[in-house]
mmCIF file of C-alpha atoms in Angstrom:
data_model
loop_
_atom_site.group_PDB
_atom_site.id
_atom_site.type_symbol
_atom_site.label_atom_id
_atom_site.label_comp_id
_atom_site.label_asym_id
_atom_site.label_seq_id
_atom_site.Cartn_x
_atom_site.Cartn_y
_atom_site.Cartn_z
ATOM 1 C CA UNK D 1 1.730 -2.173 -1.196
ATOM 2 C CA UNK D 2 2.160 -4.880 1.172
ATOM 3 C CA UNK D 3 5.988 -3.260 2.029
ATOM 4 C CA UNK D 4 3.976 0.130 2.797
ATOM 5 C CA UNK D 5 1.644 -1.428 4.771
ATOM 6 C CA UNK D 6 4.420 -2.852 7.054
ATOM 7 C CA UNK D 7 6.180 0.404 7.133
ATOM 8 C CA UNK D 8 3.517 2.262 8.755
ATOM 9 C CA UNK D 9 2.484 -0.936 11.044
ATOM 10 C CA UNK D 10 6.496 -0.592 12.551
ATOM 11 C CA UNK D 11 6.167 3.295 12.928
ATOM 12 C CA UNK D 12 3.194 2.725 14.782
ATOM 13 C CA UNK D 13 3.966 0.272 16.829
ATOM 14 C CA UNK D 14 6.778 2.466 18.261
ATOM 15 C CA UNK D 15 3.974 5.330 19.163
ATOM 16 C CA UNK D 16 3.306 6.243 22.826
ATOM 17 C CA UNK D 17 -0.394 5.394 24.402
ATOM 18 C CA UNK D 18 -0.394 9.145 24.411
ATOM 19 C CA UNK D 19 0.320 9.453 20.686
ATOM 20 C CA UNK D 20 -1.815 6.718 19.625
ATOM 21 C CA UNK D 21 -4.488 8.757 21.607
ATOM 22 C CA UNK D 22 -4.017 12.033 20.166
ATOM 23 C CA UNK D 23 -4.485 10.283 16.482
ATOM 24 C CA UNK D 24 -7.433 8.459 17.392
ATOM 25 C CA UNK D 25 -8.927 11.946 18.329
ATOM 26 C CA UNK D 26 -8.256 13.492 15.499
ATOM 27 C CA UNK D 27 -9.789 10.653 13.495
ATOM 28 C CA UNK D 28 -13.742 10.096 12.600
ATOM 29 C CA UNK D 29 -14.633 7.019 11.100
ATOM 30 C CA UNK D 30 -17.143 8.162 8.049
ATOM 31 C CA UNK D 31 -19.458 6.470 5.464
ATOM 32 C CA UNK D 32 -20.262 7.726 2.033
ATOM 33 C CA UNK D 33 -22.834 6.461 -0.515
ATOM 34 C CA UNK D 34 -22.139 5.595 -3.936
ATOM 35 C CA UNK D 35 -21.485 8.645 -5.811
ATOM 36 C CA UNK D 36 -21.290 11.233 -3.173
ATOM 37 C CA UNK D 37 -18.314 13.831 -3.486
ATOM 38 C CA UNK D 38 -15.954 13.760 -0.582
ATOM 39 C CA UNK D 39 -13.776 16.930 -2.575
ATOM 40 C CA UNK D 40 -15.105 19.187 -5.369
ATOM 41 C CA UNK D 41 -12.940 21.092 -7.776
ATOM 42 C CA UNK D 42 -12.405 24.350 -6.439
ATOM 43 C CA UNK D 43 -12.594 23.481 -2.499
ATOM 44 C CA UNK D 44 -9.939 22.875 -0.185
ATOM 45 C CA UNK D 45 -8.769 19.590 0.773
ATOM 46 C CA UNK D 46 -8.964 19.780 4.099
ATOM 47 C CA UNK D 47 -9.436 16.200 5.169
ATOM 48 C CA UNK D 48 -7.157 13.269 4.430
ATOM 49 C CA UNK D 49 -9.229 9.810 3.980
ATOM 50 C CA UNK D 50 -7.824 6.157 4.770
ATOM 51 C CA UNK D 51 -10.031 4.172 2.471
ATOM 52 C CA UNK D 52 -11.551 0.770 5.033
ATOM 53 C CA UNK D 53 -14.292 -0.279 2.044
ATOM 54 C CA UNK D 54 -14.671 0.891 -1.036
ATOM 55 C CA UNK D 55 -13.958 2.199 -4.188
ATOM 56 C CA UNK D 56 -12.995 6.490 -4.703
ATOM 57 C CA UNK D 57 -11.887 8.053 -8.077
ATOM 58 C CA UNK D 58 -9.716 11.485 -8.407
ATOM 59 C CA UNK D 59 -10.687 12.937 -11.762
ATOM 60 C CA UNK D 60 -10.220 16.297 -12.898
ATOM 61 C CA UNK D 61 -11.983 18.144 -16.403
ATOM 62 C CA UNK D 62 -9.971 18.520 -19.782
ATOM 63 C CA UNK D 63 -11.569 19.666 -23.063
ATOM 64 C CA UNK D 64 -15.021 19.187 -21.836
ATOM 65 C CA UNK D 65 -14.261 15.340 -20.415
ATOM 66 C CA UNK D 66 -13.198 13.787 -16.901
ATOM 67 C CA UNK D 67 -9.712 12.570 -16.685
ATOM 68 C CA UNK D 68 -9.341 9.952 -14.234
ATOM 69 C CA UNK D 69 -6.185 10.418 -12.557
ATOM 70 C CA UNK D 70 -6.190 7.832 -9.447
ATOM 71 C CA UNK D 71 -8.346 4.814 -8.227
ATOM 72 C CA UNK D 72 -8.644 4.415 -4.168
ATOM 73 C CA UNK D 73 -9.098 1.273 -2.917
ATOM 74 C CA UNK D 74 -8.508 -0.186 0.809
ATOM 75 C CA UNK D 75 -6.011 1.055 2.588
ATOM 76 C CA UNK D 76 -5.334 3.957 0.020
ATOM 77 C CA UNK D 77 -5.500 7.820 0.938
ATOM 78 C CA UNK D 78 -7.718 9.628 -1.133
ATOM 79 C CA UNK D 79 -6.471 12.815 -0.855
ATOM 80 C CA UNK D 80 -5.837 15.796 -3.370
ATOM 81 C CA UNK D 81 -1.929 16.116 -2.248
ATOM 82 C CA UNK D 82 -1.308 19.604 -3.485
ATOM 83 C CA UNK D 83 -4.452 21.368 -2.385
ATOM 84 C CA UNK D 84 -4.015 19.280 1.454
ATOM 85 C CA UNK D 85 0.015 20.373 1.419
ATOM 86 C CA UNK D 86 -0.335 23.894 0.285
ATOM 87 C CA UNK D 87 -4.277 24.229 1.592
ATOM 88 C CA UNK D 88 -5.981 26.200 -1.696
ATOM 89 C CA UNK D 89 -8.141 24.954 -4.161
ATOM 90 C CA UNK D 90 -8.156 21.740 -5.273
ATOM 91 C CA UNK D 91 -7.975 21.127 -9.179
ATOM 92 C CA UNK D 92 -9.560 17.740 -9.069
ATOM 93 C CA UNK D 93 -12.724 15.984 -7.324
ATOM 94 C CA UNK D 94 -12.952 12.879 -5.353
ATOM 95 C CA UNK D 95 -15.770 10.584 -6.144
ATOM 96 C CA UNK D 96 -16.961 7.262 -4.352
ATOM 97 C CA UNK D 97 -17.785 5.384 -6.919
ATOM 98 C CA UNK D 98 -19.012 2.378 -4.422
ATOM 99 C CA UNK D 99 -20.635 2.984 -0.725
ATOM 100 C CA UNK D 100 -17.251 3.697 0.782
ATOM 101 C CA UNK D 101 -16.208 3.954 4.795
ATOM 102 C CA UNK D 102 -13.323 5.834 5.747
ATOM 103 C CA UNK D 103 -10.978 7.302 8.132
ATOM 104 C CA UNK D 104 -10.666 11.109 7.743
ATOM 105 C CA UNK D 105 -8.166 13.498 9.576
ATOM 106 C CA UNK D 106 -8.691 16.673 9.428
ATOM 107 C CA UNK D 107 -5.634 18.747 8.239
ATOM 108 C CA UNK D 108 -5.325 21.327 11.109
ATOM 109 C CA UNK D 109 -6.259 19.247 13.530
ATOM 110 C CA UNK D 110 -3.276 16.581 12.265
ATOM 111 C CA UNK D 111 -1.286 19.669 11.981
ATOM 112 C CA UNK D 112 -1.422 20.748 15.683
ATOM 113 C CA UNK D 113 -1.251 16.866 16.743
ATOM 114 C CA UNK D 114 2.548 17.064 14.850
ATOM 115 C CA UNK D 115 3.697 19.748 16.734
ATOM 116 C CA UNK D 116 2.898 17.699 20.071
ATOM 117 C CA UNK D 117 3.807 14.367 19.139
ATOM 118 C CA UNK D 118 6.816 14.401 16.914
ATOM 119 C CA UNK D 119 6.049 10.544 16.163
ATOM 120 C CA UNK D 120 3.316 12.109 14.196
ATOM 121 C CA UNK D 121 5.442 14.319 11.662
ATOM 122 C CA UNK D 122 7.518 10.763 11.049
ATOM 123 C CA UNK D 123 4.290 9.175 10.334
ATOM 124 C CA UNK D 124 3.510 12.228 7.880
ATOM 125 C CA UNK D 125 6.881 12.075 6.408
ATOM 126 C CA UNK D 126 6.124 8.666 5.656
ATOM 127 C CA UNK D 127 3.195 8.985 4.043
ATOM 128 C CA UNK D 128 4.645 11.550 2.009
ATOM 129 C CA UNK D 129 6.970 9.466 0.777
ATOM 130 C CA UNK D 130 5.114 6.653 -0.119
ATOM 131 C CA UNK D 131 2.548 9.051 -1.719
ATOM 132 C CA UNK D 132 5.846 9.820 -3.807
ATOM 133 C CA UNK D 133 6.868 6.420 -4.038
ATOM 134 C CA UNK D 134 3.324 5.637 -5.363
ATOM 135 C CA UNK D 135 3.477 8.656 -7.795
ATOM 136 C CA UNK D 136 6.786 7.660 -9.400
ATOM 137 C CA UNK D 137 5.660 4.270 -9.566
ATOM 138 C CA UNK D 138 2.560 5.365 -11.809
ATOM 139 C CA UNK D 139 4.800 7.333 -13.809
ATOM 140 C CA UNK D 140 7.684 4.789 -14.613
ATOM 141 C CA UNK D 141 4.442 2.446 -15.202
ATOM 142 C CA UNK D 142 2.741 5.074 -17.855
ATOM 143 C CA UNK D 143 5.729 5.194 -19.602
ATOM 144 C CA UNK D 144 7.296 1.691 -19.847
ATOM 145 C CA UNK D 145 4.469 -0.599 -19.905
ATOM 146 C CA UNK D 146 2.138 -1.098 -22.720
ATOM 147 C CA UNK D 147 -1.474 -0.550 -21.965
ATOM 148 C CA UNK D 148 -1.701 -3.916 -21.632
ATOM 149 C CA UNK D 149 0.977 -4.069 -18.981
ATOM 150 C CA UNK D 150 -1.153 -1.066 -17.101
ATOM 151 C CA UNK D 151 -4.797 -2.795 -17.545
ATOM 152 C CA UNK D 152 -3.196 -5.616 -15.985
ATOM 153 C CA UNK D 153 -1.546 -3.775 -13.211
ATOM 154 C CA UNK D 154 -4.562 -1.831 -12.768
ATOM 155 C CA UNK D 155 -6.508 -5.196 -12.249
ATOM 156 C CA UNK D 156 -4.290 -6.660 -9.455
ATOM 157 C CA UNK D 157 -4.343 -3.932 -7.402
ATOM 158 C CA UNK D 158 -7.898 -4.843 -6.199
ATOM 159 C CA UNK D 159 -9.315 -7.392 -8.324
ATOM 160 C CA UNK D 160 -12.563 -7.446 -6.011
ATOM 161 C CA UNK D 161 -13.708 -4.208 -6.551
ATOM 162 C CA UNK D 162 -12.682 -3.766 -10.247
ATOM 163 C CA UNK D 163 -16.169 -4.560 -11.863
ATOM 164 C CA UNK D 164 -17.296 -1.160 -9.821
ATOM 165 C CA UNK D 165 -14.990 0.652 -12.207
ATOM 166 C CA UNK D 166 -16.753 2.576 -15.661
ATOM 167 C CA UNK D 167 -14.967 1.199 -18.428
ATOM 168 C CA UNK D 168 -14.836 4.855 -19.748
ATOM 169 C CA UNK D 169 -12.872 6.027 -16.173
ATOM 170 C CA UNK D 170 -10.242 2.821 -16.657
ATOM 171 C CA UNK D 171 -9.498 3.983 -20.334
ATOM 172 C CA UNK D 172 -8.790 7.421 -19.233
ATOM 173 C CA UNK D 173 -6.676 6.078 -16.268
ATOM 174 C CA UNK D 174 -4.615 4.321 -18.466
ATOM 175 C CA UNK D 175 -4.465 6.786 -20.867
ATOM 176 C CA UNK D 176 -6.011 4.981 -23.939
ATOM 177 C CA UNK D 177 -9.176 4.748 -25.986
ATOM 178 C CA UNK D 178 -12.652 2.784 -25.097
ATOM 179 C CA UNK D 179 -11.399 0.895 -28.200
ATOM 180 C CA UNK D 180 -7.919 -0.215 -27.264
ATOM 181 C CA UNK D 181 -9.442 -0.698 -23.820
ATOM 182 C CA UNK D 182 -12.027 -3.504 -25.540
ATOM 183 C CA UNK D 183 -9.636 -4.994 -27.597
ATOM 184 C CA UNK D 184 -7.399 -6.146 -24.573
ATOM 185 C CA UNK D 185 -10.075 -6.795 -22.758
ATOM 186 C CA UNK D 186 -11.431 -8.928 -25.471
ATOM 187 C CA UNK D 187 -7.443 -10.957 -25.436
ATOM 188 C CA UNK D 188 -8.447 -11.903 -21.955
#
């Protein structure tokens, strides 16, 4: 994430005072308690959200369960990509699952800002494609590590908030029972 990070630090670096203006605008620094919803299933997402602090899950219902299909931590976007891109209803919610502060952006707001400051569409091109990066990542990950492999990847990615995670949201992120998800935890 670190590469990412620097990445975005170099594109910024290279925006005008007038650019770097128009963003900080555009963006509202917000806090959320533990548990609130910042997207439910069915609304638009119509905000993107740079996680500062905390802890956000995206889940979405199957069979009468939550699926738990991403973990935010700091400096992640919790966003619901296809609902923000194509603006219609989201098929997942976002849930802080710790008191969590972030910066949001609101979509046509950000969207008007691009057609200004072209700076700004490289910056969303960016984050598009290390959104995608991210995405492929997860996938290659699901597929060619055990779930070993994944708890432990899972674990470095922010070892200081993982005790804020329900065991019963990391077994469904990693795509295996409570059970397995003792037993390796048990190895440990």
């Amino acid at each position: 994430m670190t590469e990412h990070i620097e990445k975005i630090q170099a594109l910024i670096s290279r925006f005008s005072k007038e650019t770097l203006e128009a963003l900080d605008r555009i963006t509202i620094t917000e806090k959320f308690k533990k548990g609130n919803i910042l997207l439910n299933q069915g609304e638009v997402c119509r905000k993107s959200h740079l996680i500062l602090d905390g802890v956000a899950r995206k889940f979405t219902y199957a069979d009468k369960r939550e699926l738990t299909t991403e973990f935010f931590f700091k400096d992640d976007i919790a966003i619901s990509f296809k609902s923000y891109i194509n603006q219609n209803p989201s098929k997942e919610v976002i849930e802080c699952l710790t008191d969590v502060t972030v910066e949001s952006v609101d979509y046509k707001a950000f969207e008007i800002a691009k057609q200004k400051f072209s700076l700004l569409m490289e910056y969303d091109i960016l984050l598009t494609e290390l959104y995608i990066i991210w995405l492929e990542d997860r996938l290659f990950n699901f597929h060619s590590l055990t779930a070993t492999e994944r708890y432990e990847e899972l674990l470095k990615k922010s070892p200081e908030y993982f005790h804020h995670l329900k065991l019963t949201h990391i077994a469904s992120y990693l795509g295996i029972s409570l059970e397995t998800l003792s037993r390796i935890r048990a190895k440990k």
